[in-house]
Coordinates of C-alpha atoms and ligand atoms in Angstrom, one line a residue:
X1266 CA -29.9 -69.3 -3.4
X1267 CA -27.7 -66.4 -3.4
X1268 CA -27.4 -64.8 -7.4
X1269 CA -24.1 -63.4 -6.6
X1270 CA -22.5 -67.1 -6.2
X1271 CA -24.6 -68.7 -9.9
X1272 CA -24.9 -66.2 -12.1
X1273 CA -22.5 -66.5 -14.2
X1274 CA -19.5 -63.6 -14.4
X1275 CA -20.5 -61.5 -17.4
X1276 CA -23.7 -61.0 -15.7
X1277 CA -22.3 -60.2 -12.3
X1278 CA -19.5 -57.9 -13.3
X1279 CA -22.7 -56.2 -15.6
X1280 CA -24.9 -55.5 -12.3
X1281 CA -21.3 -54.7 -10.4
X1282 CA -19.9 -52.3 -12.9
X1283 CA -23.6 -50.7 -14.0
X1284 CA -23.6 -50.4 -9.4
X1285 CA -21.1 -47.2 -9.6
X1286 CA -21.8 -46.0 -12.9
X1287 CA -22.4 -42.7 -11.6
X1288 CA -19.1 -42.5 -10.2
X1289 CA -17.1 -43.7 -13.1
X1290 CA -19.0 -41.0 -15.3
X1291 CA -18.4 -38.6 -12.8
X1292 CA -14.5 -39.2 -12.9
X1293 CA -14.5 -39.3 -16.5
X1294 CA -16.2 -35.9 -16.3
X1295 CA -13.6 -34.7 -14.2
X1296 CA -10.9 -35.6 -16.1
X1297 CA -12.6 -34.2 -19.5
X1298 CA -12.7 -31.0 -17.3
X1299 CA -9.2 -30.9 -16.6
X1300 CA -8.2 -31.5 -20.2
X1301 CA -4.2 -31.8 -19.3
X1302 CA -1.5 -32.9 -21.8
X1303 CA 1.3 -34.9 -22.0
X1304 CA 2.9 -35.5 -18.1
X1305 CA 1.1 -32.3 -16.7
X1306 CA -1.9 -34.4 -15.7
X1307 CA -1.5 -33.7 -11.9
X1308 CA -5.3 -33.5 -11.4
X1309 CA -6.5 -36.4 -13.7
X1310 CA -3.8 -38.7 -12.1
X1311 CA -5.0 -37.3 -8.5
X1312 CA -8.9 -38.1 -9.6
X1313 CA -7.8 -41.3 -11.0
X1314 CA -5.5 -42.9 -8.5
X1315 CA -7.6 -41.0 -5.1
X1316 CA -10.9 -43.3 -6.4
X1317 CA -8.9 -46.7 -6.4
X1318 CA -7.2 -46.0 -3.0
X1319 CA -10.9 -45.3 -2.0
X1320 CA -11.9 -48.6 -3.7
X1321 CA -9.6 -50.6 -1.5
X1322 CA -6.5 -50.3 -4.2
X1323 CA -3.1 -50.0 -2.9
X1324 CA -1.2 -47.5 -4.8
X1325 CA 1.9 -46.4 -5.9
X1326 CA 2.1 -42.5 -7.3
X1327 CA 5.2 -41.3 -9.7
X1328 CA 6.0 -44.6 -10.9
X1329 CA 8.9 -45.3 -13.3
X1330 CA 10.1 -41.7 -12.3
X1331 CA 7.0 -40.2 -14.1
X1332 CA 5.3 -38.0 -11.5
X1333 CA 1.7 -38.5 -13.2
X1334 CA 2.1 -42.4 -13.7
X1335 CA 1.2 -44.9 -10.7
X1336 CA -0.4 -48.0 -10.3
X1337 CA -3.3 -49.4 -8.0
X1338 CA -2.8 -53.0 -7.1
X1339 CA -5.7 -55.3 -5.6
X1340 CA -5.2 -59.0 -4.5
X1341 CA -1.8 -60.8 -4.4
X1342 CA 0.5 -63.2 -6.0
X1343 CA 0.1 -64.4 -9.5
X1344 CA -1.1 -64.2 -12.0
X1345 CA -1.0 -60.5 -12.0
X1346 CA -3.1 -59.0 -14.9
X1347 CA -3.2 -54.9 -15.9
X1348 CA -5.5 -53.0 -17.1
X1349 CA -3.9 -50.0 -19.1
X1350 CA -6.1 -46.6 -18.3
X1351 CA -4.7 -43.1 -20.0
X1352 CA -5.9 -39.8 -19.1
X1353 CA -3.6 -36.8 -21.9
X1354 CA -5.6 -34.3 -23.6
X1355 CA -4.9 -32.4 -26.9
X1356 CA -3.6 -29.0 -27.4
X1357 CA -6.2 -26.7 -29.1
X1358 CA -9.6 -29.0 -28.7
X1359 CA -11.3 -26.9 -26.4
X1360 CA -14.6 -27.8 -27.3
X1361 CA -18.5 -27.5 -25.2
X1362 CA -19.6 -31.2 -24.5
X1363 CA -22.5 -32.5 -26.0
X1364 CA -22.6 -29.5 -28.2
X1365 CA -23.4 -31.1 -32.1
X1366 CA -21.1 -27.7 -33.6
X1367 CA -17.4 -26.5 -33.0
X1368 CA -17.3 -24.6 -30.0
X1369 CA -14.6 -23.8 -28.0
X1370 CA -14.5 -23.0 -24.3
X1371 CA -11.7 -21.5 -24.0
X1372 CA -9.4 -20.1 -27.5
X1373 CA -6.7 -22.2 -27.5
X1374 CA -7.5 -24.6 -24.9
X1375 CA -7.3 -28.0 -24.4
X1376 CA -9.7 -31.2 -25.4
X1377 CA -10.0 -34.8 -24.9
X1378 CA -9.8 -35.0 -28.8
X1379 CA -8.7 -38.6 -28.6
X1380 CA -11.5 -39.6 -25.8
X1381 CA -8.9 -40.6 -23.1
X1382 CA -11.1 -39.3 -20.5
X1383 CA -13.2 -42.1 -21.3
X1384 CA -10.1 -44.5 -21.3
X1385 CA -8.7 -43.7 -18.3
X1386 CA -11.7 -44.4 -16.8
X1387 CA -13.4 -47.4 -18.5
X1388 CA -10.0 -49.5 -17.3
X1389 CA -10.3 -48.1 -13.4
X1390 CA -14.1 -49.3 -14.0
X1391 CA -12.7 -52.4 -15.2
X1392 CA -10.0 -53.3 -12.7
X1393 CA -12.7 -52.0 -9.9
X1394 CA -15.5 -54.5 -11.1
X1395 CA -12.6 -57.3 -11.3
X1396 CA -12.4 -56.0 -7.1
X1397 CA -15.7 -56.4 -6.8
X1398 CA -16.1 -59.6 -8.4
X1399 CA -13.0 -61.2 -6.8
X1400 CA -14.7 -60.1 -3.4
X1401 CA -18.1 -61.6 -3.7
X1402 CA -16.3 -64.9 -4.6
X1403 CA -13.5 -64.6 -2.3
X1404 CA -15.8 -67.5 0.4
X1405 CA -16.8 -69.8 -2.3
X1406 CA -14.2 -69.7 -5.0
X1407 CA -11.2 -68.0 -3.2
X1408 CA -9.2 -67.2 -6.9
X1409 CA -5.5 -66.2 -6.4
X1410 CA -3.8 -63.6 -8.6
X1411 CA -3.4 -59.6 -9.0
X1412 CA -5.4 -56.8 -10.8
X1413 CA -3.7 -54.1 -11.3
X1414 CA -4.5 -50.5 -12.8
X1415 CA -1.5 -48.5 -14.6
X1416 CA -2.2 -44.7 -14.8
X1417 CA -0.2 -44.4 -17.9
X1418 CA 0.6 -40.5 -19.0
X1419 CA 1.5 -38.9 -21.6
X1420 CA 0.3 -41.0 -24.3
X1421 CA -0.2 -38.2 -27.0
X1422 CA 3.3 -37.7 -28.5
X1423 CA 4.8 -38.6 -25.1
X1424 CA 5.4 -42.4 -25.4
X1425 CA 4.7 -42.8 -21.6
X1426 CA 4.1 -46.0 -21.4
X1427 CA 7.4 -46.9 -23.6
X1428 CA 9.8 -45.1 -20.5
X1429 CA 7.5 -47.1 -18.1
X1430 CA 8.2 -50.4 -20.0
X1431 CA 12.1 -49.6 -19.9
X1432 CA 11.9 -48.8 -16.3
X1433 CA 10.7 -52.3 -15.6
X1434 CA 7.0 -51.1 -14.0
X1435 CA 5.5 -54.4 -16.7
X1436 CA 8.1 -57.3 -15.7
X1437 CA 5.8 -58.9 -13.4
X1438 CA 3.0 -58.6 -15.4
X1439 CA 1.0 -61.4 -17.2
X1440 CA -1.2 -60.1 -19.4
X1441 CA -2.2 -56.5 -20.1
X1442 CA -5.8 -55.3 -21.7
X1443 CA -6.9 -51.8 -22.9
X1444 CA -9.4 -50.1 -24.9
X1445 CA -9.8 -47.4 -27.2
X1446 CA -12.7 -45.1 -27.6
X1447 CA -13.6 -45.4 -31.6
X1448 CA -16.7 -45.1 -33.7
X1449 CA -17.1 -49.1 -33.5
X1450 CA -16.7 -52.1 -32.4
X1451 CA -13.9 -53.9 -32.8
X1452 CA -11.2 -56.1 -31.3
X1453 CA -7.7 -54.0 -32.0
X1454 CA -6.4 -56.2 -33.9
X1455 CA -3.5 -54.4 -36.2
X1456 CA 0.1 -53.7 -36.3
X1457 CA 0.7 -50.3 -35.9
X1458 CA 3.8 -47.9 -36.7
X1459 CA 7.3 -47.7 -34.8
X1460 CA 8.1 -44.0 -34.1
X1461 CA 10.8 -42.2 -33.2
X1462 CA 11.0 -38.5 -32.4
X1463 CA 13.8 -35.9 -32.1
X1464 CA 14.2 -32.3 -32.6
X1465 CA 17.4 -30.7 -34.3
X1466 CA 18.5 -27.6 -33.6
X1467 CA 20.5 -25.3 -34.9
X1468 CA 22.9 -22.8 -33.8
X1469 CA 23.9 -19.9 -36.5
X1470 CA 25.1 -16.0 -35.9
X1471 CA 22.7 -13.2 -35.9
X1472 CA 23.6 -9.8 -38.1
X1473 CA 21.3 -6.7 -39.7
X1474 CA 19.7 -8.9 -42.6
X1475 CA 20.1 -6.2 -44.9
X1476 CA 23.8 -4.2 -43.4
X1477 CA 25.8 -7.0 -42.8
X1478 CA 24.7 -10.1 -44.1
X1479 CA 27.1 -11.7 -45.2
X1480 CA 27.8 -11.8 -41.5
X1481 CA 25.2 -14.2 -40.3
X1482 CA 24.7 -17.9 -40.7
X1483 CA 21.1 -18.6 -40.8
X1484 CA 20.0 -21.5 -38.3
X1485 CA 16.4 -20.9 -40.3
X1486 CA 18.3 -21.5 -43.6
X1487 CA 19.6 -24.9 -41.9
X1488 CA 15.9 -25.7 -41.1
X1489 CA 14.8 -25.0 -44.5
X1490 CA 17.5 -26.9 -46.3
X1491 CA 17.1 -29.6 -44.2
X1492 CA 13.6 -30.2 -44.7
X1493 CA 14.6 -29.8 -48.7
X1494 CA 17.0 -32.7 -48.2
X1495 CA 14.3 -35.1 -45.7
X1496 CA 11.8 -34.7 -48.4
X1497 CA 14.4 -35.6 -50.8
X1498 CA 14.9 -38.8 -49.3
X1499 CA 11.0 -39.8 -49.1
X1500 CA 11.3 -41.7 -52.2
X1501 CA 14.1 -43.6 -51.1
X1502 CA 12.7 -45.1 -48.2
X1503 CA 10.6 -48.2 -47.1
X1504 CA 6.9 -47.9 -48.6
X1505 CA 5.8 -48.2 -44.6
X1506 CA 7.8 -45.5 -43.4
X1507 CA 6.2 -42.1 -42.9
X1508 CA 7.9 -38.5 -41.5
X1509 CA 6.4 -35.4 -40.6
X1510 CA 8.2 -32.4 -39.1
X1511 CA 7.2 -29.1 -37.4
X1512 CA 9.0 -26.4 -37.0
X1513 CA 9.2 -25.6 -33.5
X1514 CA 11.3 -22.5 -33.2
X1515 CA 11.5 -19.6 -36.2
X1516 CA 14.3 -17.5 -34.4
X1517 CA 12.3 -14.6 -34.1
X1518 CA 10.0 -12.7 -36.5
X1519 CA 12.0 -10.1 -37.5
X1520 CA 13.4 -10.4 -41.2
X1521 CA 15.6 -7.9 -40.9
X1522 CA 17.6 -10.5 -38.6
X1523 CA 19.3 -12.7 -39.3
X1524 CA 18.1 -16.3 -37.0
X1525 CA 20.9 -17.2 -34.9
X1526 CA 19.0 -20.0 -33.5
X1527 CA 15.8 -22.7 -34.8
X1528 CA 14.7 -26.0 -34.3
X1529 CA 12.8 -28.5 -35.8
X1530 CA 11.3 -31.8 -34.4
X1531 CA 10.9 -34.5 -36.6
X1532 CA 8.7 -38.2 -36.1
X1533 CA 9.6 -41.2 -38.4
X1534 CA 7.7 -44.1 -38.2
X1535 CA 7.9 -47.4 -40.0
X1536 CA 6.3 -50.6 -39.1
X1537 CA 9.7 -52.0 -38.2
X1538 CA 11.7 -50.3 -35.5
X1539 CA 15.6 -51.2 -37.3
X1540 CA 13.2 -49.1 -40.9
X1541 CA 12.6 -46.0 -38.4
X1542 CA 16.5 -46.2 -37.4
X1543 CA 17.7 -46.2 -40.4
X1544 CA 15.7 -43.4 -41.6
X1545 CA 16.9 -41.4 -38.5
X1546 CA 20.5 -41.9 -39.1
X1547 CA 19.8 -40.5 -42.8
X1548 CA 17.7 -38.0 -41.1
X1549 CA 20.7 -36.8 -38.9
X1550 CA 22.8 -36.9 -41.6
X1551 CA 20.8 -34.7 -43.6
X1552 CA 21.1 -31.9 -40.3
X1553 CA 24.9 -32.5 -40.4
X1554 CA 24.8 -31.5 -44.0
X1555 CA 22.3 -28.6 -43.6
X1556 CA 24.6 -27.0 -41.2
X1557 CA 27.7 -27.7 -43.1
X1558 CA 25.8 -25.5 -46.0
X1559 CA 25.3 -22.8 -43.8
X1560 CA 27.9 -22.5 -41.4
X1561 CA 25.7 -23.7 -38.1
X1562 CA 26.2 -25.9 -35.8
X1563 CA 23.5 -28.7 -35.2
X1564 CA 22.3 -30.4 -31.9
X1565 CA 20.2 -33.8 -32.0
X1566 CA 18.0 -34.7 -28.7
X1567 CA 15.9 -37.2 -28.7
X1568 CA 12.5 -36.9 -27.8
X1569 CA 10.9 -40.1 -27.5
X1570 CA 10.4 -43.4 -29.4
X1571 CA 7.9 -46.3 -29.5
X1572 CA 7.6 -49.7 -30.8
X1573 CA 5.0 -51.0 -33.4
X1574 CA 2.0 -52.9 -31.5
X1575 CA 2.2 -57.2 -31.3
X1576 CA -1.0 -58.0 -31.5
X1577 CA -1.6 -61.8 -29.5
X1578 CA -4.3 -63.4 -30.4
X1579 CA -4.9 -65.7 -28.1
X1580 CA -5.8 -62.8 -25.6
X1581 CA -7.3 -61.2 -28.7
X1582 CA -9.8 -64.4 -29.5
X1583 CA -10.4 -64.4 -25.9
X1584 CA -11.5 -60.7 -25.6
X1585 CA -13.8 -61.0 -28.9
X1586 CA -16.1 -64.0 -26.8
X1587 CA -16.1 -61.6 -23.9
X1588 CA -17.5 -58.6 -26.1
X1589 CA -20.2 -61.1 -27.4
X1590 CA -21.3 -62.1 -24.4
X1591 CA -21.6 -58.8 -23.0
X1592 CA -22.6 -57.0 -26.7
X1593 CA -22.3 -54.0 -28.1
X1594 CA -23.5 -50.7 -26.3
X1595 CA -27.3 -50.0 -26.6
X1596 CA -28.5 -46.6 -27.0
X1597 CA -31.9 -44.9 -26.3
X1598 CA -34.0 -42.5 -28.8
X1599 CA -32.3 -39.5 -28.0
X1600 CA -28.6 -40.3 -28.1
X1601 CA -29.8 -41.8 -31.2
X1602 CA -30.9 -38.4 -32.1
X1603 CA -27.3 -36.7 -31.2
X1604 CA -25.5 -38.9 -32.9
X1605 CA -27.4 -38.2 -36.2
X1606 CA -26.8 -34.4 -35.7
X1607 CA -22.8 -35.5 -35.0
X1608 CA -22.9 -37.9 -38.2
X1609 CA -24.2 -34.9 -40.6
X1610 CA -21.2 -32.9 -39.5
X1611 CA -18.4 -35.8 -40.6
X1612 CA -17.6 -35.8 -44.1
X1613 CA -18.3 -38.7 -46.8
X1614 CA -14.4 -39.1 -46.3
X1615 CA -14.1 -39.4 -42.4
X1616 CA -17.1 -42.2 -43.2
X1617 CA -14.9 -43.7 -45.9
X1618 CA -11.6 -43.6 -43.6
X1619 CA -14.1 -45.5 -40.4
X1620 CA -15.1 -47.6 -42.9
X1621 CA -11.4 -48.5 -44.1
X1622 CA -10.4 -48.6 -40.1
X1623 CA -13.3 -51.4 -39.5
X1624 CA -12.5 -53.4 -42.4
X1625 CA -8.6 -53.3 -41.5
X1626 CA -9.2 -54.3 -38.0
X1627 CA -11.7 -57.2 -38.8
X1628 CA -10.1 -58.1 -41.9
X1629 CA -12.3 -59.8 -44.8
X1630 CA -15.0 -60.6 -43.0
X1631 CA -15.5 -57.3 -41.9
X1632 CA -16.4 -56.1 -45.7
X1633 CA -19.5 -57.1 -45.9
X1634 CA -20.1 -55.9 -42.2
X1635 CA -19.2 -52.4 -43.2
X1636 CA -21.7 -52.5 -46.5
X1637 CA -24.4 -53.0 -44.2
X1638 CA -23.5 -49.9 -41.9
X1639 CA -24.9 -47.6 -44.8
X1640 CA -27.1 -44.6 -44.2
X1641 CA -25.9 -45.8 -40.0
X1642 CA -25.6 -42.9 -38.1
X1643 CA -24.3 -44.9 -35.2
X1644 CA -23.3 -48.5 -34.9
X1645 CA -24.9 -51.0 -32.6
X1646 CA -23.1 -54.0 -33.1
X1647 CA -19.8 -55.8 -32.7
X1648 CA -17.5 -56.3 -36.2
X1649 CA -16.6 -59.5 -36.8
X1650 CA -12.9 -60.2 -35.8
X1651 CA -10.2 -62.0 -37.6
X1652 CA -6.5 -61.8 -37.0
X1653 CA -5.6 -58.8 -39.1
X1654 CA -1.9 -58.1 -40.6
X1655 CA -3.2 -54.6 -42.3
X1656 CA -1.4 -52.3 -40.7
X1657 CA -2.6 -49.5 -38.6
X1658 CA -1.2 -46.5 -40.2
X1659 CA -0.5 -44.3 -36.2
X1660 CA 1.0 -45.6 -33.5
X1661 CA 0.7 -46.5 -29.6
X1662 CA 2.8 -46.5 -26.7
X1663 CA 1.0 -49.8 -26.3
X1664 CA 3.0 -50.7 -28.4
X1665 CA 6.1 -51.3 -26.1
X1666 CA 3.9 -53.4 -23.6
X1667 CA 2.8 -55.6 -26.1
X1668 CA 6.4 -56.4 -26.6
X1669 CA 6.6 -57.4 -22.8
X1670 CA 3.1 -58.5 -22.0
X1671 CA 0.8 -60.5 -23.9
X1672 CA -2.0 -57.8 -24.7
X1673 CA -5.1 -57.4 -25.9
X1674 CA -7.1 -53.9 -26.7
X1675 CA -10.6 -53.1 -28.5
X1676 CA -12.7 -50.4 -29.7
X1677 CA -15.8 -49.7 -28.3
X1678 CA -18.4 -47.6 -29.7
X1679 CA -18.2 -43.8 -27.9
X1680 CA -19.2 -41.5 -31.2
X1681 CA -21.5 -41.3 -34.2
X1682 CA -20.1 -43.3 -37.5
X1683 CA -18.0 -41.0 -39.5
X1684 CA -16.4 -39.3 -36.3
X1685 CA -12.7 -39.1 -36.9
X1686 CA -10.0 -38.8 -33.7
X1687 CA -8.5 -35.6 -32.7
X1688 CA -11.4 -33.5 -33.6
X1689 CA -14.1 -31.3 -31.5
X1690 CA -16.7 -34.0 -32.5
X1691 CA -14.6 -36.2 -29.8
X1692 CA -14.4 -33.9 -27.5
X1693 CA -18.1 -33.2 -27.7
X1694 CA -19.2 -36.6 -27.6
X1695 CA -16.6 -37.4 -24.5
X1696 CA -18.4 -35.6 -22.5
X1697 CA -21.9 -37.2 -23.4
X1698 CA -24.0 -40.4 -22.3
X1699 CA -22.5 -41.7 -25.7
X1700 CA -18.9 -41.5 -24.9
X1701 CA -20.0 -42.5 -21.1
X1702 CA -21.9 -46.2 -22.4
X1703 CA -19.0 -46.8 -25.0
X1704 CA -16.9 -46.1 -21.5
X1705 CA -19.4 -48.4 -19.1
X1706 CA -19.0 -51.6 -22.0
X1707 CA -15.4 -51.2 -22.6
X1708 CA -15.0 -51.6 -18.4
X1709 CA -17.2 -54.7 -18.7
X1710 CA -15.3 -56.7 -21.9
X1711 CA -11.9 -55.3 -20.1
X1712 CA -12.8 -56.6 -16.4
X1713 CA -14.9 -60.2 -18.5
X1714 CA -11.5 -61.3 -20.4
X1715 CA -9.2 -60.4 -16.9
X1716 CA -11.8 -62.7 -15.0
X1717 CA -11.6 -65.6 -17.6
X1718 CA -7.7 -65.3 -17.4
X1719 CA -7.4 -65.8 -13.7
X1720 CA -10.0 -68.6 -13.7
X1721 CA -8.7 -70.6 -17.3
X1722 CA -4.8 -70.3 -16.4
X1723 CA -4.2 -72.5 -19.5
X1724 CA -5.1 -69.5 -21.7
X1725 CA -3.0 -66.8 -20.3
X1726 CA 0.0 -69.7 -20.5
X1727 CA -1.0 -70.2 -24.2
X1728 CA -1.0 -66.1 -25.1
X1729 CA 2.6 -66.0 -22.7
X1730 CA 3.8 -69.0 -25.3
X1731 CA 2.8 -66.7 -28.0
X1732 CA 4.6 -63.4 -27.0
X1733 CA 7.5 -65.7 -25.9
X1734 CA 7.8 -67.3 -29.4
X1735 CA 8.0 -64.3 -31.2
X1736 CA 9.9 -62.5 -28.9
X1737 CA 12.6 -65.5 -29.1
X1738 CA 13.2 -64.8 -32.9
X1739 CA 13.4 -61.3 -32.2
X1740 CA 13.9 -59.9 -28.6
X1741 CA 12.4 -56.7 -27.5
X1742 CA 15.2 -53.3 -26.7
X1743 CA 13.4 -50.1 -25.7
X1744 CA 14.2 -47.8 -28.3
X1745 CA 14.4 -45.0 -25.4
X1746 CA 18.1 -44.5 -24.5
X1747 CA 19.0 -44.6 -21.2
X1748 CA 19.5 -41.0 -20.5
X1749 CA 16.4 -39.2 -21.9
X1750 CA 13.7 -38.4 -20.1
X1751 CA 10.0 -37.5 -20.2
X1752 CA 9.5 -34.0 -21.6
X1753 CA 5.7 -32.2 -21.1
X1754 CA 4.3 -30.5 -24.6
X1755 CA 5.2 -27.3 -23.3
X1756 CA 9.3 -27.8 -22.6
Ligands
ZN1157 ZN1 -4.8 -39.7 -30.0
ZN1158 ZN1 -5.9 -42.0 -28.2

């Protein structure tokens, strides 16, 4: 009898997926190469979107009116299930793969600090093996319904996918699955923060610092007082809320002038979108009052915003059965042997912080998990999942699909224990067999819990009656406005 009509689907998406492993690392290779940031990531997008027209995808580029974002579609009518893939760099990871010490290639460059080369990837891997698998049954068991991949840019400080959500690219969708590349195993079970970003800047008059000052009007003194006053108002805030700012432009580096014009961006987050408003009208308010100090003028735009992350578990239940059955990744002697050179250049408080990460994605159960994960270099076995209410202390343009979509995401096992995000021991790893079999099992849980939702329909309606429950008490509105657009890192 023909094995590709009994065995059962976790073991034919395994052979499927493990078919064109080469070709998924070789993409994910490609895209580590490129190493492009936030809606610059012509060639990853290219890579990414060329391979799933090649696989028999029909796709749509510059979706959403984001020139790097497109979708691949395979199959028709509902239900219509999306796999999430990113592909953004970081600015100043430049790192040698594989290396086990901080090396960059190039001073200054770019890195897949955060491992979405491996993301992008592991969910075109994922919707392809869903292709595949849909094809060999398409004679016997002929299942309806959709998979679709969503090249999703600009994920680092870009909120792509929270502009694609408000552009309607989701509304059809009925559940949505992702991944991300961690030190673990874990279903992604958290809330994470709300975020909204904005620069201010400000707009003085320049005169000889020393001749004529009392002349100017310092836009760099409205920076500084304004930051005085925003850290002022840290204790008056909700104990969730959290703001960083950066001062983008000095107005010059002469002291002997007086800066006519700076700018500072700030990110406020809370757990609860109407908390992160609030903090950014007092926010504004505190740039109305700098400039009132010192005789500027001040100028808000907004950047970008995201929602926290709903996590649905039903989907999330669902995706912890699929990771079971196909397990955690398995590693040979000498990835073994790099991940214990990796693990003795993390410190006993990147260890602690995994640690802290597992236990507040897998809840209680997950404590005595993590006490056995002592003197680990790296892990080889799936956390134990329970629906967790800890809060994620970062955020995701997930996030805003999750307000849309039912969706589910996980971590799979890419780096040595200890190994924090946005850090050369990502990069490094990214670009090994490490990153590549944490890639290769994230595919095969992603592409597993799409398969059980187009053949057990009564799920996906129970994680839909989820989303819709909440979302009736408390309706989702893109925190984006209307009129602001995408902006690249470098603007
Ligand atoms: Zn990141
Ligand atoms: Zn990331």
């Amino acid at each position: 009898m023909d094995a590709t009509a009994t065995d059962s689907p976790t073991r034919r998406l395994d052979v499927l997926i493990e078919a064109k492993r080469d070709r998924f690392i070789d993409y994910a290779n490609q895209v580590w190469e490129y190493a492009e940031t936030r809606f610059e990531e012509t060639r990853s997008a290219k890579t990414l979107s060329d391979a799933l027209e090649a696989e028999g995808f029909q796709v749509e580029r510059g979706i959403a009116g984001i020139e790097t974002a497109f979708v691949a579609s395979y199959g028709s009518g509902k239900p219509v299930i999306a796999l999430l893939g990113e592909y953004d760099a970081l600015a100043g990871l430049s790192q040698r793969g594989e290396s086990s010490e901080a090396e960059p290639l190039v001073a200054d460059g770019n890195g897949h600090g955060c491992g979405h080369n491996l993301l992008g990837v592991a969910a075109l891997a994922g919707a392809v093996g869903v292709r595949d698998y849909l094809e060999e049954r398409r004679s016997t068991h002929g299942l309806p319904g959709t998979v679709r991949f969503y090249g999703c840019p600009g994920e680092e400080g870009g909120s792509g996918k929270t502009f694609m959500v408000r552009e309607g690219v989701f509304d059809d969708v009925d559940a949505a699955l992702t991944w991300h590349p961690q030190a673990f195993n874990a279903i992604f079970s958290t809330p994470t923060l709300a975020n909204i970003q904005a620069y201010f800047r400000f707009k003085g008059t320049a005169a000889h610092a020393a001749n004529s000052p009392h002349l100017g009007r310092s836009a760099l003194d409205a920076v500084e007082l304004m930051n005085v006053g925003a850290n002022y108002l840290r204790e008056h805030v909700v104990p969730d809320a959290r703001f960083h700012y950066s001062i983008t432009r000095t107005g010059g580096a002469s002291p002997n002038v007086v800066q006519a014009e700076a700018e500072v961006l700030y990110l406020m987050r809370a757990r609860r979108m109407a908390d992160v408003q609030a903090i950014f009208e007092r926010i504004q308010k505190i740039a109305q009052g700098a400039a009132m100090m010192t005789g500027t003028e001040v100028e808000m735009v907004f950047d970008k915003a995201c929602s926290g992350y709903r996590p649905n578990r039903t989907l999330e239940r669902l995706m912890q059965a699929q990771f079971e059955a196909f397990g955690a990744p398995r590693h040979d002697e000498k990835e073994k042997a790099y991940a214990e050179r990796i693990h003795s250049t993390v410190s006993e408080d990147d260890l602690r912080t995994t640690y802290a990460n597992i236990v507040s994605a897998g809840g209680e159960a997950a404590e005595a998990y993590v006490d056995e994960l002592d003197g680990k270099a790296l892990v080889d076995d799936l956390a134990p999942y329970s629906a967790s209410e800890a809060l994620m202390y970062g955020s995701t343009d997930v996030g805003d699909v999750s307000w849309v979509v039912p969706t589910a995401q996980c971590y799979v096992n890419c780096f040595a224990l200890g190994t924090p995000l946005h850090t050369w021991q990502v990069v490094a790893q990214g670009r090994s067999s490490l990153g590549h079999k944490g890639m290769l099992q994230a595919a095969k849980v992603m592409a597993g819990t799409a398969v059980a939702l187009l053949e057990t329909p009564a799920t996906l309606a129970e994680a839909q009656e989820e989303l819709g429950s909440a979302t009736r008490r408390q309706p989702y509105c893109c925190p984006i406005p209307e009129d602001v657009t995408p902006s690249p890192l470098k603007g």
